[in-house]
Amino acid sequence: MKRVEIPSRFFFSTPPAPCPYLEDRLERKVVTLLAGEDPDHLHNTLSHAGFRRSQDLAYRPACDGCDACIPIRVNAKEFHLKKSFRRVWQANRDLKVAEIPAVATQEHFTLFHNYLRSRHSDGGMVDMDFDDYQAMIEDSPVKSQLVEFRKMDGSLYAVSLTDVMEDGLSLVYSFFASDEDKRSPGTYLILWHILQARYRQLPFVYLGYWIEQSQKMSYKQRFMPSEILTRNGWEPLSPSLK
């Protein structure tokens, strides 16, 4: 097992708050600032230890009596498009994709706000205004970009805030048109990142946390082969756990 060496730094614990994924549970997080001479390397190191980025902070769940949130990453080098994924890819083959600087725009914010109202109306993010959104997009000390997906008529279809790491791509947050369910935009965005990582010869795509008991978060187990972070380090997600 390769041990992850985390540089000496300050870590803080957040107060308990209602869990956004599992009912009747409280969440706590361990948080640290992504600062120093090389925040990109720090970000990569912390990601190996199961941390995620939000603006200029790295966080990891540290909930009392609960370990449902499991870090997961897709093995991009060994990933193959199965039949259902090929259908999704074909359904979105008309899209134009652009990798652009992480700069907030009103057009993107409108799509973001409509997505939250449609998909996460009971979540804490639904009350975010443009300034909050701008901070989410632009307050990053690491290599970040937006990936913009447009239909042939120029209309905005989806946007992904993506971190470019030493060993992969990390999907920080993605949102898409709420009336495009037939095209499976959420699945397509992940597929695009997996194939893009393979093109760049990056081994992994980091998907955040897999929560088997949560319908909102359990879908990540579909993208195989994947690895999950255990007490023994990163290990392949067994088909028996899917």
Short mmCIF file of C-alpha atoms in Angstrom, two decimals:
data_model
loop_
_atom_site.label_atom_id
_atom_site.label_comp_id
_atom_site.label_asym_id
_atom_site.label_seq_id
_atom_site.Cartn_x
_atom_site.Cartn_y
_atom_site.Cartn_z
CA MET A 1 0.00 0.00 0.00
CA LYS A 2 1.33 3.43 -0.96
CA ARG A 3 0.93 5.82 1.92
CA VAL A 4 -0.26 9.35 1.19
CA GLU A 5 1.99 11.92 2.84
CA ILE A 6 0.02 15.09 3.59
CA PRO A 7 2.15 18.20 4.21
CA SER A 8 2.01 19.66 7.71
CA ARG A 9 -0.72 22.31 7.79
CA PHE A 10 -3.79 23.52 9.68
CA PHE A 11 -7.00 21.51 9.42
CA PHE A 12 -10.31 22.73 10.76
CA SER A 13 -13.54 20.90 11.59
CA THR A 14 -16.89 22.36 10.60
CA PRO A 15 -19.82 22.29 13.06
CA PRO A 16 -22.47 19.57 12.52
CA ALA A 17 -25.11 20.37 9.87
CA PRO A 18 -27.95 18.39 8.28
CA CYS A 19 -26.63 15.89 5.73
CA PRO A 20 -27.76 16.82 2.19
CA TYR A 21 -27.77 13.18 1.05
CA LEU A 22 -28.99 10.94 3.88
CA GLU A 23 -32.01 11.70 6.05
CA ASP A 24 -31.72 12.11 9.81
CA ARG A 25 -27.93 12.37 9.72
CA LEU A 26 -25.50 15.16 10.43
CA GLU A 27 -22.42 15.97 8.40
CA ARG A 28 -19.09 17.40 9.49
CA LYS A 29 -16.08 18.19 7.36
CA VAL A 30 -12.35 18.53 7.82
CA VAL A 31 -11.21 21.61 5.90
CA THR A 32 -7.87 23.16 4.97
CA LEU A 33 -6.82 26.11 2.84
CA LEU A 34 -5.26 25.38 -0.56
CA ALA A 35 -2.37 27.77 -0.10
CA GLY A 36 1.40 27.72 -0.26
CA GLU A 37 4.12 27.68 -2.88
CA ASP A 38 2.53 24.91 -4.97
CA PRO A 39 -1.25 24.68 -4.43
CA ASP A 40 -1.67 22.41 -7.45
CA HIS A 41 0.62 19.76 -5.97
CA LEU A 42 -1.07 20.14 -2.59
CA HIS A 43 -4.45 19.73 -4.26
CA ASN A 44 -3.29 16.55 -5.98
CA THR A 45 -1.86 15.14 -2.76
CA LEU A 46 -5.03 15.88 -0.80
CA SER A 47 -7.15 14.35 -3.58
CA HIS A 48 -5.20 11.11 -3.13
CA ALA A 49 -6.33 11.22 0.50
CA GLY A 50 -10.00 11.69 -0.44
CA PHE A 51 -10.30 15.48 -0.27
CA ARG A 52 -12.35 17.57 -2.67
CA ARG A 53 -12.04 21.23 -3.64
CA SER A 54 -14.52 24.04 -3.06
CA GLN A 55 -13.13 27.44 -4.08
CA ASP A 56 -9.82 27.82 -2.22
CA LEU A 57 -10.58 25.10 0.32
CA ALA A 58 -10.05 21.34 0.35
CA TYR A 59 -12.51 19.32 2.43
CA ARG A 60 -13.27 15.75 3.39
CA PRO A 61 -16.28 14.33 5.30
CA ALA A 62 -15.55 13.53 8.95
CA CYS A 63 -19.00 12.59 10.22
CA ASP A 64 -19.53 10.99 13.62
CA GLY A 65 -20.54 7.36 13.25
CA CYS A 66 -20.92 7.48 9.46
CA ASP A 67 -18.56 6.63 6.61
CA ALA A 68 -21.10 6.53 3.75
CA CYS A 69 -19.19 9.04 1.60
CA ILE A 70 -16.52 7.07 -0.28
CA PRO A 71 -14.06 8.83 -2.62
CA ILE A 72 -14.27 7.37 -6.13
CA ARG A 73 -12.25 7.80 -9.31
CA VAL A 74 -12.60 6.22 -12.76
CA ASN A 75 -9.67 4.38 -14.33
CA ALA A 76 -9.67 6.27 -17.62
CA LYS A 77 -6.95 4.18 -19.26
CA GLU A 78 -8.95 0.95 -18.93
CA PHE A 79 -12.43 2.41 -19.50
CA HIS A 80 -14.46 1.18 -22.46
CA LEU A 81 -17.79 2.44 -23.75
CA LYS A 82 -20.37 -0.26 -23.12
CA LYS A 83 -23.50 -0.38 -25.24
CA SER A 84 -25.60 1.94 -23.07
CA PHE A 85 -22.77 4.49 -22.93
CA ARG A 86 -22.34 4.36 -26.69
CA ARG A 87 -26.03 5.25 -27.08
CA VAL A 88 -25.57 8.27 -24.83
CA TRP A 89 -22.47 9.32 -26.74
CA GLN A 90 -24.31 9.07 -30.07
CA ALA A 91 -27.28 11.03 -28.72
CA ASN A 92 -24.95 13.94 -27.96
CA ARG A 93 -22.66 13.74 -30.99
CA ASP A 94 -23.96 17.08 -32.33
CA LEU A 95 -22.62 19.09 -29.41
CA LYS A 96 -19.82 21.62 -29.79
CA VAL A 97 -17.35 21.54 -26.91
CA ALA A 98 -15.07 24.37 -25.80
CA GLU A 99 -12.57 24.45 -22.93
CA ILE A 100 -12.53 28.02 -21.67
CA PRO A 101 -11.15 30.00 -18.71
CA ALA A 102 -13.02 29.70 -15.41
CA VAL A 103 -14.86 33.02 -15.63
CA ALA A 104 -18.47 33.43 -14.52
CA THR A 105 -21.01 34.74 -17.05
CA GLN A 106 -24.67 35.62 -16.75
CA GLU A 107 -25.56 33.03 -19.41
CA HIS A 108 -23.89 30.25 -17.44
CA PHE A 109 -25.45 31.46 -14.18
CA THR A 110 -28.95 31.34 -15.70
CA LEU A 111 -28.42 27.72 -16.73
CA PHE A 112 -26.95 26.95 -13.30
CA HIS A 113 -29.90 28.53 -11.48
CA ASN A 114 -32.48 26.75 -13.65
CA TYR A 115 -30.65 23.45 -13.10
CA LEU A 116 -30.74 23.87 -9.32
CA ARG A 117 -34.43 24.78 -9.30
CA SER A 118 -35.21 21.72 -11.40
CA ARG A 119 -32.90 19.13 -9.81
CA HIS A 120 -31.98 20.37 -6.34
CA SER A 121 -34.78 22.70 -5.25
CA ASP A 122 -34.46 21.51 -1.65
CA GLY A 123 -30.68 22.01 -1.48
CA GLY A 124 -28.72 24.84 0.04
CA MET A 125 -27.24 25.97 -3.28
CA VAL A 126 -30.58 26.99 -4.78
CA ASP A 127 -30.38 30.38 -3.02
CA MET A 128 -27.00 31.27 -4.52
CA ASP A 129 -26.91 34.64 -6.30
CA PHE A 130 -24.52 35.64 -9.07
CA ASP A 131 -21.82 36.75 -6.63
CA ASP A 132 -21.93 33.34 -4.92
CA TYR A 133 -21.75 31.62 -8.29
CA GLN A 134 -18.86 33.81 -9.39
CA ALA A 135 -16.93 32.86 -6.25
CA MET A 136 -17.57 29.16 -6.91
CA ILE A 137 -16.22 29.47 -10.44
CA GLU A 138 -13.39 31.96 -10.10
CA ASP A 139 -11.99 31.60 -6.56
CA SER A 140 -9.53 28.82 -7.38
CA PRO A 141 -5.80 28.71 -6.58
CA VAL A 142 -5.34 25.62 -8.80
CA LYS A 143 -5.61 24.86 -12.51
CA SER A 144 -9.32 25.08 -13.27
CA GLN A 145 -11.34 25.53 -16.41
CA LEU A 146 -14.89 25.51 -17.68
CA VAL A 147 -15.96 23.00 -20.29
CA GLU A 148 -18.86 24.44 -22.28
CA PHE A 149 -21.22 22.32 -24.36
CA ARG A 150 -23.47 23.95 -26.97
CA LYS A 151 -26.05 22.62 -29.42
CA MET A 152 -25.78 23.25 -33.14
CA ASP A 153 -28.02 26.31 -32.87
CA GLY A 154 -25.61 27.86 -30.37
CA SER A 155 -27.82 27.38 -27.32
CA LEU A 156 -26.07 26.45 -24.09
CA TYR A 157 -26.53 22.78 -23.20
CA ALA A 158 -24.18 22.12 -20.27
CA VAL A 159 -21.21 23.48 -18.33
CA SER A 160 -18.66 21.70 -16.17
CA LEU A 161 -16.22 23.28 -13.73
CA THR A 162 -13.19 21.01 -14.02
CA ASP A 163 -9.85 20.92 -12.22
CA VAL A 164 -6.84 19.74 -14.23
CA MET A 165 -4.68 17.73 -11.86
CA GLU A 166 -1.32 15.99 -12.11
CA ASP A 167 -2.92 12.57 -12.52
CA GLY A 168 -6.38 13.30 -13.86
CA LEU A 169 -9.41 15.49 -14.26
CA SER A 170 -11.68 16.33 -11.35
CA LEU A 171 -15.31 17.26 -11.91
CA VAL A 172 -15.95 19.98 -9.34
CA TYR A 173 -19.50 20.81 -10.43
CA SER A 174 -21.56 20.25 -13.58
CA PHE A 175 -24.95 21.53 -14.63
CA PHE A 176 -27.09 21.24 -17.73
CA ALA A 177 -30.38 22.11 -19.38
CA SER A 178 -33.23 20.69 -17.34
CA ASP A 179 -35.31 19.72 -20.40
CA GLU A 180 -32.66 17.45 -21.98
CA ASP A 181 -33.18 14.29 -19.90
CA LYS A 182 -33.65 12.08 -22.97
CA ARG A 183 -30.05 12.77 -23.96
CA SER A 184 -28.70 11.80 -20.49
CA PRO A 185 -26.54 14.91 -20.15
CA GLY A 186 -25.13 13.96 -16.73
CA THR A 187 -23.82 10.66 -18.05
CA TYR A 188 -22.47 12.31 -21.19
CA LEU A 189 -20.48 14.88 -19.22
CA ILE A 190 -18.72 12.14 -17.27
CA LEU A 191 -18.05 10.15 -20.45
CA TRP A 192 -16.56 13.22 -22.11
CA HIS A 193 -14.18 13.75 -19.19
CA ILE A 194 -13.13 10.09 -19.14
CA LEU A 195 -12.30 10.09 -22.84
CA GLN A 196 -10.61 13.48 -22.54
CA ALA A 197 -8.44 12.20 -19.68
CA ARG A 198 -7.44 9.21 -21.77
CA TYR A 199 -6.59 11.52 -24.70
CA ARG A 200 -4.36 13.57 -22.38
CA GLN A 201 -2.82 10.36 -21.03
CA LEU A 202 -4.10 11.10 -17.54
CA PRO A 203 -4.99 7.96 -15.59
CA PHE A 204 -8.01 9.09 -13.55
CA VAL A 205 -11.24 11.07 -13.48
CA TYR A 206 -12.20 12.05 -9.95
CA LEU A 207 -15.98 12.00 -9.38
CA GLY A 208 -16.10 13.06 -5.75
CA TYR A 209 -17.98 10.87 -3.29
CA TRP A 210 -19.92 7.72 -3.98
CA ILE A 211 -22.81 7.20 -1.55
CA GLU A 212 -24.43 3.85 -2.20
CA GLN A 213 -27.46 4.65 -0.04
CA SER A 214 -28.18 7.93 -1.85
CA GLN A 215 -30.00 7.94 -5.18
CA LYS A 216 -28.35 11.26 -6.01
CA MET A 217 -24.83 9.87 -5.55
CA SER A 218 -25.02 6.12 -6.22
CA TYR A 219 -24.94 6.54 -10.04
CA LYS A 220 -21.15 6.94 -9.96
CA GLN A 221 -20.70 3.18 -9.56
CA ARG A 222 -21.83 2.72 -13.19
CA PHE A 223 -18.53 4.00 -14.56
CA MET A 224 -16.28 0.98 -14.39
CA PRO A 225 -13.49 0.22 -13.84
CA SER A 226 -13.36 2.52 -10.83
CA GLU A 227 -11.35 2.73 -7.65
CA ILE A 228 -12.58 3.68 -4.18
CA LEU A 229 -10.53 4.90 -1.24
CA THR A 230 -10.49 2.43 1.64
CA ARG A 231 -8.50 2.14 4.86
CA ASN A 232 -5.96 0.22 2.79
CA GLY A 233 -5.66 2.89 0.11
CA TRP A 234 -7.22 3.07 -3.36
CA GLU A 235 -8.68 -0.28 -4.37
CA PRO A 236 -10.76 -1.43 -7.37
CA LEU A 237 -14.50 -1.15 -6.86
CA SER A 238 -15.64 -4.75 -6.87
CA PRO A 239 -18.55 -5.64 -9.18
CA SER A 240 -20.16 -7.27 -6.16
CA LEU A 241 -20.47 -3.82 -4.56
CA LYS A 242 -22.29 -2.29 -7.52
#
